[in-house]
Tab-separated table of C-alpha atoms in Angstrom:
chain	number	residue	atom	x	y	z
H	1	UNK	CA	-32.091	-23.544	197.159
H	2	UNK	CA	-29.932	-24.393	194.186
H	3	UNK	CA	-31.523	-26.522	191.462
H	4	UNK	CA	-28.357	-27.800	189.788
H	5	UNK	CA	-30.115	-30.291	187.529
H	6	UNK	CA	-33.223	-29.201	185.638
H	7	UNK	CA	-33.309	-32.262	183.398
H	8	UNK	CA	-35.667	-34.221	185.684
H	9	UNK	CA	-39.417	-34.563	185.348
H	10	UNK	CA	-42.126	-34.296	187.978
H	11	UNK	CA	-45.871	-34.192	188.519
H	12	UNK	CA	-47.593	-31.640	190.739
H	13	UNK	CA	-51.238	-31.663	191.827
H	14	UNK	CA	-52.689	-28.378	193.077
H	15	UNK	CA	-55.474	-28.151	195.659
H	16	UNK	CA	-58.852	-27.248	194.196
H	17	UNK	CA	-59.301	-23.970	196.076
H	18	UNK	CA	-57.978	-22.265	199.211
H	19	UNK	CA	-59.866	-19.389	200.859
H	20	UNK	CA	-57.569	-17.840	203.476
H	21	UNK	CA	-57.917	-15.059	206.021
H	22	UNK	CA	-59.441	-13.824	209.258
H	23	UNK	CA	-63.208	-14.164	209.186
H	24	UNK	CA	-63.336	-16.389	206.100
H	25	UNK	CA	-65.432	-18.970	207.971
H	26	UNK	CA	-68.295	-16.543	207.343
H	27	UNK	CA	-68.068	-17.476	203.656
H	28	UNK	CA	-68.795	-21.163	204.156
H	29	UNK	CA	-72.487	-20.687	203.315
H	30	UNK	CA	-71.748	-18.875	200.072
H	31	UNK	CA	-69.180	-21.492	199.077
H	32	UNK	CA	-71.384	-24.455	199.989
H	33	UNK	CA	-74.172	-22.954	197.908
H	34	UNK	CA	-71.794	-22.493	194.957
H	35	UNK	CA	-71.078	-26.227	195.102
H	36	UNK	CA	-74.801	-26.908	194.705
H	37	UNK	CA	-75.473	-27.799	198.322
H	38	UNK	CA	-78.868	-27.417	199.951
H	39	UNK	CA	-78.441	-29.697	202.958
H	40	UNK	CA	-74.860	-29.614	204.325
H	41	UNK	CA	-73.645	-31.645	207.284
H	42	UNK	CA	-71.066	-30.114	209.622
H	43	UNK	CA	-68.755	-32.859	210.852
H	44	UNK	CA	-66.812	-32.032	214.014
H	45	UNK	CA	-65.775	-33.361	217.415
H	46	UNK	CA	-67.779	-32.979	220.641
H	47	UNK	CA	-65.372	-30.544	222.290
H	48	UNK	CA	-65.352	-28.030	219.433
H	49	UNK	CA	-69.133	-28.198	219.227
H	50	UNK	CA	-69.486	-27.769	222.982
H	51	UNK	CA	-67.290	-24.657	223.106
H	52	UNK	CA	-69.222	-23.105	220.223
H	53	UNK	CA	-66.529	-23.171	217.552
H	54	UNK	CA	-69.030	-24.409	214.975
H	55	UNK	CA	-71.458	-21.532	215.525
H	56	UNK	CA	-69.954	-19.220	212.898
H	57	UNK	CA	-70.160	-21.890	210.215
H	58	UNK	CA	-73.694	-22.849	211.252
H	59	UNK	CA	-74.846	-19.228	211.025
H	60	UNK	CA	-73.208	-18.687	207.641
H	61	UNK	CA	-74.851	-21.792	206.202
H	62	UNK	CA	-78.270	-20.834	207.540
H	63	UNK	CA	-77.897	-17.245	206.333
H	64	UNK	CA	-77.291	-18.714	202.851
H	65	UNK	CA	-80.677	-20.432	203.081
H	66	UNK	CA	-79.289	-23.932	203.612
H	67	UNK	CA	-80.653	-26.629	205.929
H	68	UNK	CA	-77.877	-27.416	208.411
H	69	UNK	CA	-77.244	-30.475	210.569
H	70	UNK	CA	-74.281	-31.073	212.877
H	71	UNK	CA	-72.612	-34.416	213.558
H	72	UNK	CA	-70.287	-33.987	216.548
H	73	UNK	CA	-69.325	-37.601	217.140
H	74	UNK	CA	-65.848	-37.680	215.617
H	75	UNK	CA	-63.318	-39.262	217.961
H	76	UNK	CA	-60.122	-37.413	218.854
H	77	UNK	CA	-58.312	-40.355	217.259
H	78	UNK	CA	-60.327	-41.258	214.137
H	79	UNK	CA	-61.925	-44.702	214.429
H	80	UNK	CA	-63.864	-46.931	212.073
H	81	UNK	CA	-66.878	-46.648	214.378
H	82	UNK	CA	-67.012	-42.852	214.424
H	83	UNK	CA	-66.633	-42.732	210.627
H	84	UNK	CA	-69.437	-45.249	210.144
H	85	UNK	CA	-71.649	-43.274	212.544
H	86	UNK	CA	-71.009	-40.133	210.486
H	87	UNK	CA	-71.941	-41.991	207.300
H	88	UNK	CA	-75.213	-43.076	208.941
H	89	UNK	CA	-75.898	-39.493	210.047
H	90	UNK	CA	-75.265	-38.174	206.530
H	91	UNK	CA	-77.605	-40.694	204.937
H	92	UNK	CA	-80.386	-40.604	207.531
H	93	UNK	CA	-80.594	-36.801	207.408
H	94	UNK	CA	-80.415	-36.781	203.600
H	95	UNK	CA	-77.344	-34.516	203.460
H	96	UNK	CA	-75.491	-33.509	200.268
H	97	UNK	CA	-72.159	-31.924	201.363
H	98	UNK	CA	-69.692	-32.217	204.239
H	99	UNK	CA	-68.252	-29.239	206.118
H	100	UNK	CA	-65.312	-30.769	208.004
H	101	UNK	CA	-64.619	-28.348	210.860
H	102	UNK	CA	-61.816	-29.403	213.169
H	103	UNK	CA	-58.283	-30.705	213.267
H	104	UNK	CA	-56.678	-33.394	211.169
H	105	UNK	CA	-58.737	-36.140	212.804
H	106	UNK	CA	-62.030	-34.536	211.792
H	107	UNK	CA	-60.909	-33.737	208.251
H	108	UNK	CA	-59.380	-37.193	207.735
H	109	UNK	CA	-62.573	-38.780	209.037
H	110	UNK	CA	-64.653	-36.686	206.647
H	111	UNK	CA	-62.605	-37.918	203.702
H	112	UNK	CA	-63.341	-41.490	204.746
H	113	UNK	CA	-67.029	-40.612	205.078
H	114	UNK	CA	-66.994	-39.344	201.502
H	115	UNK	CA	-65.177	-42.490	200.396
H	116	UNK	CA	-67.821	-44.775	201.921
H	117	UNK	CA	-70.661	-42.688	200.529
H	118	UNK	CA	-69.353	-43.136	197.002
H	119	UNK	CA	-67.881	-46.628	197.020
H	120	UNK	CA	-68.971	-50.130	197.986
H	121	UNK	CA	-67.339	-52.298	200.621
H	122	UNK	CA	-65.637	-51.669	203.938
H	123	UNK	CA	-63.251	-48.805	204.632
H	124	UNK	CA	-60.474	-51.254	205.500
H	125	UNK	CA	-60.588	-52.608	201.938
H	126	UNK	CA	-59.297	-49.230	200.736
H	127	UNK	CA	-56.445	-49.027	203.256
H	128	UNK	CA	-52.852	-49.425	202.124
H	129	UNK	CA	-51.174	-52.570	203.423
H	130	UNK	CA	-47.989	-50.659	204.320
H	131	UNK	CA	-45.888	-53.801	204.447
H	132	UNK	CA	-42.786	-54.196	202.308
H	133	UNK	CA	-42.467	-52.035	199.212
H	134	UNK	CA	-45.954	-52.466	197.729
H	135	UNK	CA	-48.559	-50.369	199.554
H	136	UNK	CA	-51.327	-50.938	196.987
H	137	UNK	CA	-54.725	-51.287	198.740
H	138	UNK	CA	-57.051	-54.187	197.921
H	139	UNK	CA	-59.634	-51.875	196.338
H	140	UNK	CA	-59.265	-48.639	194.361
H	141	UNK	CA	-61.362	-45.588	195.170
H	142	UNK	CA	-63.548	-44.898	192.160
H	143	UNK	CA	-65.915	-42.119	193.116
H	144	UNK	CA	-66.308	-39.116	195.412
H	145	UNK	CA	-69.272	-39.586	197.721
H	146	UNK	CA	-69.711	-35.925	198.653
H	147	UNK	CA	-67.877	-32.646	198.231
H	148	UNK	CA	-65.917	-31.598	201.323
H	149	UNK	CA	-65.291	-28.072	202.539
H	150	UNK	CA	-62.457	-28.326	205.048
H	151	UNK	CA	-62.245	-25.757	207.857
H	152	UNK	CA	-59.086	-26.459	209.925
H	153	UNK	CA	-58.990	-25.450	213.589
H	154	UNK	CA	-55.349	-26.491	214.021
H	155	UNK	CA	-52.194	-25.683	212.061
H	156	UNK	CA	-50.153	-28.804	211.513
H	157	UNK	CA	-51.435	-31.751	209.531
H	158	UNK	CA	-52.273	-29.962	206.271
H	159	UNK	CA	-55.177	-32.408	205.950
H	160	UNK	CA	-57.325	-29.559	204.633
H	161	UNK	CA	-55.567	-29.874	201.256
H	162	UNK	CA	-54.237	-33.436	201.169
H	163	UNK	CA	-55.670	-36.557	199.573
H	164	UNK	CA	-55.044	-39.008	202.425
H	165	UNK	CA	-57.211	-40.225	205.284
H	166	UNK	CA	-55.985	-42.125	208.348
H	167	UNK	CA	-58.458	-44.055	210.533
H	168	UNK	CA	-57.606	-46.348	213.445
H	169	UNK	CA	-58.693	-49.983	213.224
H	170	UNK	CA	-59.118	-51.392	216.766
H	171	UNK	CA	-59.099	-54.961	215.449
H	172	UNK	CA	-55.513	-54.629	214.191
H	173	UNK	CA	-54.303	-51.821	216.443
H	174	UNK	CA	-53.087	-49.975	213.345
H	175	UNK	CA	-54.209	-46.743	211.721
H	176	UNK	CA	-55.072	-47.570	208.136
H	177	UNK	CA	-54.483	-45.078	205.346
H	178	UNK	CA	-56.575	-44.514	202.229
H	179	UNK	CA	-55.400	-42.092	199.591
H	180	UNK	CA	-56.608	-40.772	196.255
H	181	UNK	CA	-56.965	-37.308	194.653
H	182	UNK	CA	-60.736	-37.905	194.767
H	183	UNK	CA	-60.587	-37.532	198.554
H	184	UNK	CA	-59.004	-34.069	198.473
H	185	UNK	CA	-61.413	-31.404	199.841
H	186	UNK	CA	-62.993	-29.279	197.113
H	187	UNK	CA	-62.402	-26.089	199.108
H	188	UNK	CA	-60.250	-25.316	202.162
H	189	UNK	CA	-61.435	-22.363	204.249
H	190	UNK	CA	-58.499	-21.326	206.437
H	191	UNK	CA	-59.555	-18.844	209.131
H	192	UNK	CA	-56.730	-18.165	211.623
H	193	UNK	CA	-59.179	-17.019	214.310
H	194	UNK	CA	-60.392	-20.608	214.639
H	195	UNK	CA	-56.852	-21.575	215.707
H	196	UNK	CA	-56.710	-19.101	218.593
H	197	UNK	CA	-58.293	-21.539	221.064
H	198	UNK	CA	-55.442	-24.046	220.796
H	199	UNK	CA	-53.540	-24.413	224.097
H	200	UNK	CA	-49.729	-24.183	224.016
H	201	UNK	CA	-49.141	-27.945	224.051
H	202	UNK	CA	-51.430	-28.464	221.043
H	203	UNK	CA	-49.799	-25.498	219.290
H	204	UNK	CA	-46.433	-27.186	219.856
H	205	UNK	CA	-47.639	-30.599	218.717
H	206	UNK	CA	-49.288	-29.346	215.535
H	207	UNK	CA	-46.425	-26.950	214.824
H	208	UNK	CA	-43.921	-29.797	215.109
H	209	UNK	CA	-46.055	-31.734	212.630
H	210	UNK	CA	-45.909	-28.887	210.118
H	211	UNK	CA	-42.160	-28.446	210.656
H	212	UNK	CA	-41.403	-32.145	210.277
H	213	UNK	CA	-43.532	-32.482	207.152
H	214	UNK	CA	-41.807	-29.489	205.574
H	215	UNK	CA	-38.346	-30.812	206.397
H	216	UNK	CA	-39.092	-34.388	205.386
H	217	UNK	CA	-40.547	-33.216	202.088
H	218	UNK	CA	-37.520	-31.022	201.396
H	219	UNK	CA	-35.123	-33.892	202.170
H	220	UNK	CA	-36.839	-36.401	199.878
H	221	UNK	CA	-34.460	-37.504	197.099
H	222	UNK	CA	-36.593	-36.635	194.105
H	223	UNK	CA	-36.707	-33.828	191.532
H	224	UNK	CA	-39.597	-31.699	192.822
H	225	UNK	CA	-38.814	-27.995	192.436
H	226	UNK	CA	-42.337	-26.731	193.141
H	227	UNK	CA	-42.743	-28.810	196.308
H	228	UNK	CA	-39.228	-27.817	197.463
H	229	UNK	CA	-39.943	-24.117	196.958
H	230	UNK	CA	-43.085	-24.375	199.091
H	231	UNK	CA	-41.415	-26.522	201.760
H	232	UNK	CA	-38.346	-24.338	202.313
H	233	UNK	CA	-40.471	-21.175	202.535
H	234	UNK	CA	-42.730	-22.880	205.060
H	235	UNK	CA	-39.682	-23.828	207.155
H	236	UNK	CA	-38.632	-20.187	207.174
H	237	UNK	CA	-42.080	-18.989	208.292
H	238	UNK	CA	-42.443	-21.735	210.922
H	239	UNK	CA	-39.044	-20.866	212.367
H	240	UNK	CA	-40.120	-17.258	212.840
H	241	UNK	CA	-43.708	-17.674	213.972
H	242	UNK	CA	-44.101	-21.007	215.784
H	243	UNK	CA	-42.426	-19.736	218.977
H	244	UNK	CA	-44.661	-16.655	218.855
H	245	UNK	CA	-47.848	-18.714	218.450
H	246	UNK	CA	-46.667	-20.996	221.281
H	247	UNK	CA	-46.000	-18.031	223.576
H	248	UNK	CA	-49.231	-16.173	222.788
H	249	UNK	CA	-52.124	-18.015	221.219
H	250	UNK	CA	-54.003	-14.769	220.627
H	251	UNK	CA	-51.274	-13.442	218.308
H	252	UNK	CA	-53.323	-13.553	215.122
H	253	UNK	CA	-50.354	-12.728	212.898
H	254	UNK	CA	-48.503	-15.753	214.284
H	255	UNK	CA	-51.615	-17.918	213.983
H	256	UNK	CA	-52.076	-16.773	210.376
H	257	UNK	CA	-48.451	-17.524	209.536
H	258	UNK	CA	-48.646	-20.991	211.061
H	259	UNK	CA	-51.930	-21.820	209.344
H	260	UNK	CA	-50.492	-20.693	206.010
H	261	UNK	CA	-47.413	-22.838	206.657
H	262	UNK	CA	-49.399	-25.939	207.558
H	263	UNK	CA	-51.646	-25.609	204.504
H	264	UNK	CA	-48.695	-24.884	202.219
H	265	UNK	CA	-46.773	-27.861	203.583
H	266	UNK	CA	-49.839	-30.030	202.940
H	267	UNK	CA	-49.657	-29.048	199.275
H	268	UNK	CA	-45.887	-29.626	199.254
H	269	UNK	CA	-45.625	-33.058	200.863
H	270	UNK	CA	-48.784	-34.212	199.106
H	271	UNK	CA	-46.682	-33.943	195.971
H	272	UNK	CA	-43.138	-34.424	197.219
H	273	UNK	CA	-43.541	-37.164	199.799
H	274	UNK	CA	-42.126	-37.806	203.289
H	275	UNK	CA	-39.215	-39.722	204.799
H	276	UNK	CA	-38.554	-41.798	207.931
H	277	UNK	CA	-39.915	-39.506	210.640
H	278	UNK	CA	-43.535	-40.034	209.699
H	279	UNK	CA	-43.105	-43.793	209.602
H	280	UNK	CA	-41.840	-43.702	213.196
H	281	UNK	CA	-44.537	-41.328	214.424
H	282	UNK	CA	-47.366	-43.257	212.772
H	283	UNK	CA	-46.247	-46.585	214.233
H	284	UNK	CA	-45.421	-45.084	217.640
H	285	UNK	CA	-48.866	-43.504	217.648
H	286	UNK	CA	-50.536	-46.842	216.940
H	287	UNK	CA	-48.637	-48.524	219.776
H	288	UNK	CA	-48.564	-45.768	222.434
H	289	UNK	CA	-51.498	-43.494	221.428
H	290	UNK	CA	-49.356	-40.436	222.135
H	291	UNK	CA	-49.997	-37.285	220.017
H	292	UNK	CA	-48.684	-37.543	216.469
H	293	UNK	CA	-46.956	-34.157	216.517
H	294	UNK	CA	-45.308	-34.794	219.883
H	295	UNK	CA	-43.790	-37.998	218.541
H	296	UNK	CA	-42.577	-36.229	215.408
H	297	UNK	CA	-40.893	-33.553	217.506
H	298	UNK	CA	-39.171	-36.101	219.721
H	299	UNK	CA	-37.902	-38.175	216.800
H	300	UNK	CA	-36.933	-35.361	214.408
H	301	UNK	CA	-33.436	-34.567	215.795
H	302	UNK	CA	-32.470	-38.240	215.618
H	303	UNK	CA	-33.814	-38.592	212.083
H	304	UNK	CA	-31.742	-35.576	211.023
H	305	UNK	CA	-28.608	-36.992	212.615
H	306	UNK	CA	-29.135	-40.329	210.856
H	307	UNK	CA	-29.676	-38.723	207.457
H	308	UNK	CA	-26.937	-36.088	207.913
H	309	UNK	CA	-24.270	-37.743	205.713
H	310	UNK	CA	-26.568	-37.730	202.700
H	311	UNK	CA	-27.997	-34.214	202.776
H	312	UNK	CA	-25.397	-31.582	203.678
H	313	UNK	CA	-26.556	-29.168	200.973
H	314	UNK	CA	-30.232	-29.356	201.901
H	315	UNK	CA	-29.540	-29.011	205.620
H	316	UNK	CA	-27.480	-25.921	204.786
H	317	UNK	CA	-30.539	-24.530	202.978
H	318	UNK	CA	-32.589	-25.247	206.100
H	319	UNK	CA	-30.020	-23.427	208.244
H	320	UNK	CA	-30.379	-20.322	206.089
H	321	UNK	CA	-34.183	-20.604	206.169
H	322	UNK	CA	-34.075	-20.692	209.972
H	323	UNK	CA	-32.049	-17.494	210.103
H	324	UNK	CA	-28.527	-18.835	210.439
H	325	UNK	CA	-25.696	-16.833	208.862
H	326	UNK	CA	-23.959	-19.491	206.799
H	327	UNK	CA	-21.975	-17.154	204.541
H	328	UNK	CA	-18.349	-18.294	204.477
H	329	UNK	CA	-19.111	-21.622	206.172
H	330	UNK	CA	-18.318	-24.932	204.547
H	331	UNK	CA	-21.333	-26.929	203.369
H	332	UNK	CA	-20.847	-29.443	206.181
H	333	UNK	CA	-20.546	-26.735	208.834
H	334	UNK	CA	-23.638	-25.006	207.463
H	335	UNK	CA	-25.492	-28.335	207.614
H	336	UNK	CA	-24.515	-28.725	211.263
H	337	UNK	CA	-25.860	-25.227	211.884
H	338	UNK	CA	-29.149	-26.360	210.348
H	339	UNK	CA	-29.477	-29.282	212.751
H	340	UNK	CA	-28.612	-27.044	215.705
H	341	UNK	CA	-31.198	-24.477	214.593
H	342	UNK	CA	-33.916	-27.154	214.414
H	343	UNK	CA	-33.023	-28.412	217.888
H	344	UNK	CA	-33.136	-24.875	219.236
H	345	UNK	CA	-36.555	-24.300	217.707
H	346	UNK	CA	-37.871	-27.499	219.315
H	347	UNK	CA	-36.463	-26.370	222.662
H	348	UNK	CA	-38.324	-23.054	222.357
H	349	UNK	CA	-41.641	-24.909	222.118
H	350	UNK	CA	-40.651	-27.337	224.908
H	351	UNK	CA	-40.370	-30.275	222.550
H	352	UNK	CA	-36.827	-31.356	223.531
H	353	UNK	CA	-37.998	-34.524	225.225
H	354	UNK	CA	-37.621	-38.302	225.451
H	355	UNK	CA	-40.068	-41.127	224.804
H	356	UNK	CA	-39.447	-42.553	228.276
H	357	UNK	CA	-40.928	-39.409	229.843
H	358	UNK	CA	-44.312	-40.388	228.369
H	359	UNK	CA	-44.454	-43.913	229.733
H	360	UNK	CA	-43.196	-45.655	226.606
H	361	UNK	CA	-41.730	-49.043	227.530
H	362	UNK	CA	-38.777	-50.916	226.084
H	363	UNK	CA	-41.138	-53.704	225.061
H	364	UNK	CA	-43.105	-51.180	223.018
H	365	UNK	CA	-39.881	-50.044	221.346
H	366	UNK	CA	-39.333	-53.581	220.089
H	367	UNK	CA	-42.863	-53.734	218.655
H	368	UNK	CA	-42.438	-50.332	217.015
H	369	UNK	CA	-39.064	-51.269	215.507
H	370	UNK	CA	-40.478	-54.461	214.022
H	371	UNK	CA	-43.404	-52.595	212.428
H	372	UNK	CA	-41.233	-49.754	211.130
H	373	UNK	CA	-38.791	-52.246	209.604
H	374	UNK	CA	-41.670	-54.120	207.948
H	375	UNK	CA	-43.091	-51.009	206.255
H	376	UNK	CA	-40.128	-48.686	205.844
H	377	UNK	CA	-39.392	-49.505	202.202
H	378	UNK	CA	-40.962	-46.709	200.106
H	379	UNK	CA	-39.981	-43.845	202.403
H	380	UNK	CA	-36.541	-45.275	203.079
H	381	UNK	CA	-35.811	-45.457	199.359
H	382	UNK	CA	-36.551	-41.722	199.027
H	383	UNK	CA	-34.534	-40.675	202.082
H	384	UNK	CA	-31.021	-39.229	201.984
H	385	UNK	CA	-29.905	-42.316	203.890
H	386	UNK	CA	-31.855	-45.569	203.666
H	387	UNK	CA	-32.240	-48.102	206.445
H	388	UNK	CA	-29.990	-51.077	205.757
H	389	UNK	CA	-30.583	-53.221	208.817
H	390	UNK	CA	-33.096	-53.713	211.611
H	391	UNK	CA	-30.476	-52.322	213.993
H	392	UNK	CA	-30.620	-48.971	212.146
H	393	UNK	CA	-34.305	-48.752	213.009
H	394	UNK	CA	-33.902	-49.809	216.623
H	395	UNK	CA	-30.884	-47.564	217.284
H	396	UNK	CA	-32.907	-44.438	216.481
H	397	UNK	CA	-35.622	-45.499	218.924
H	398	UNK	CA	-33.031	-46.131	221.611
H	399	UNK	CA	-31.575	-42.670	221.061
H	400	UNK	CA	-35.039	-41.094	221.414
H	401	UNK	CA	-35.876	-43.172	224.485
C-alpha cells in the first residue's frame, strides 16, 4: 500500500472496547458489572438458545451476581415486530443492559432496541431514505437507550463494532437502516469458540461478507490511511484462513483469524465506507430474501470487473495481499492477478455461482435494478467507477444471472 499523497484529511472513530480470545465469553459478567448493570437481558435467536450457545454467557452473568433474563425471539432476518417484542421484554422485566449474542441480525436488532429505548417515535422514522443522494433520516438519534455488549457467533458482518442497524419493514419490503455512533456497542466480546458451530455454507456466506466489505472499503476513493491499513491486512488474513475455516469448522486458529478479520473490517468500513457491491446485495436481499453474504459473493467478481479501469493500483495491492507474486509485473497485469485471486478464493468456498441457480427471476432483476439505480448515488460517487446509466446497473445483474 503506497500512500502517495499525505495532504488529505480524514476522521476515524474507534470502537469503544474489544475483548478478543478463546473463552472470553466467560468475562461477560465481569464486563456487564463494570458498566453498572444489575439486570442484563440476553438478546438472541431461538436456534442459538435451543442449542445452548447462550449458556456460557448466562452462567458468567449469574456468577457475577446479576439477575439474568433471556429474550430469544429475534428473527433470522431482523423485523420491526421482533425488535418491538424485544423492547417490550426489556421494559417489562425491568432490564438495564443488553447482551447481544448472535450473528449480525441479533446485534443489529439489539442496536434498534437500544434506539427505541432512548428515543421517541417509531423505528422507521430513524431509517435512512436511501433514495437519490440525500440519505438523511426524518429523525436524528439523540440518546442511547441501553449499553450493548455484543457477542458475535458469526464472522462476517462486523456488526459487533459498527454503528448501523438494519431491520426489515414488511410494509415496504425494504430493510431500513439507522446509523449513529450512539448505537455502537460499548464492548465487543469476540470468542472464536462461539463460531465453531457454523456450518460450511454459513462460514462461506459470512466470510464472503467480510471479504467484500474489506475490498469495498479499500477501493473507496477517499483518503483514509487507517481504514485502508486495516482493510488490506484483513484481506490478507481472510485469503489465508477462510478456506481453512470452510474446510474444518473446528479449526480454532482459522476461526480466530476470521473473527479478527470480520471485527477489524467492521472498524475499517465503518470509517472508510463501501461501494456498489453492498447496494446490490442489500436490494437483492430485500427482493429475494437470499443470504446477504451469498449475494455479495455472487456479485463481487462482476463489481471488480466493472470497477477495474479505475483501480489498477489498489487491485495490485489486493493481489499481493492474497499471496500473488506481482514483482516485475505491470500494474495492470498485477491488477488482473488480483481479480483472478479473488475469483479463486470464492471458488474454494464454493461461492462461484449464479443468481439463477437460487430461483431469482428476470422480473426480480428489473425490480432490483430500478431500486439500485434510485439509491446508488453516495456509494457510486465514492467508487473507482461510478454508474452513469441505468444500463450499467442492469448489465451487472445480467452478468451475475
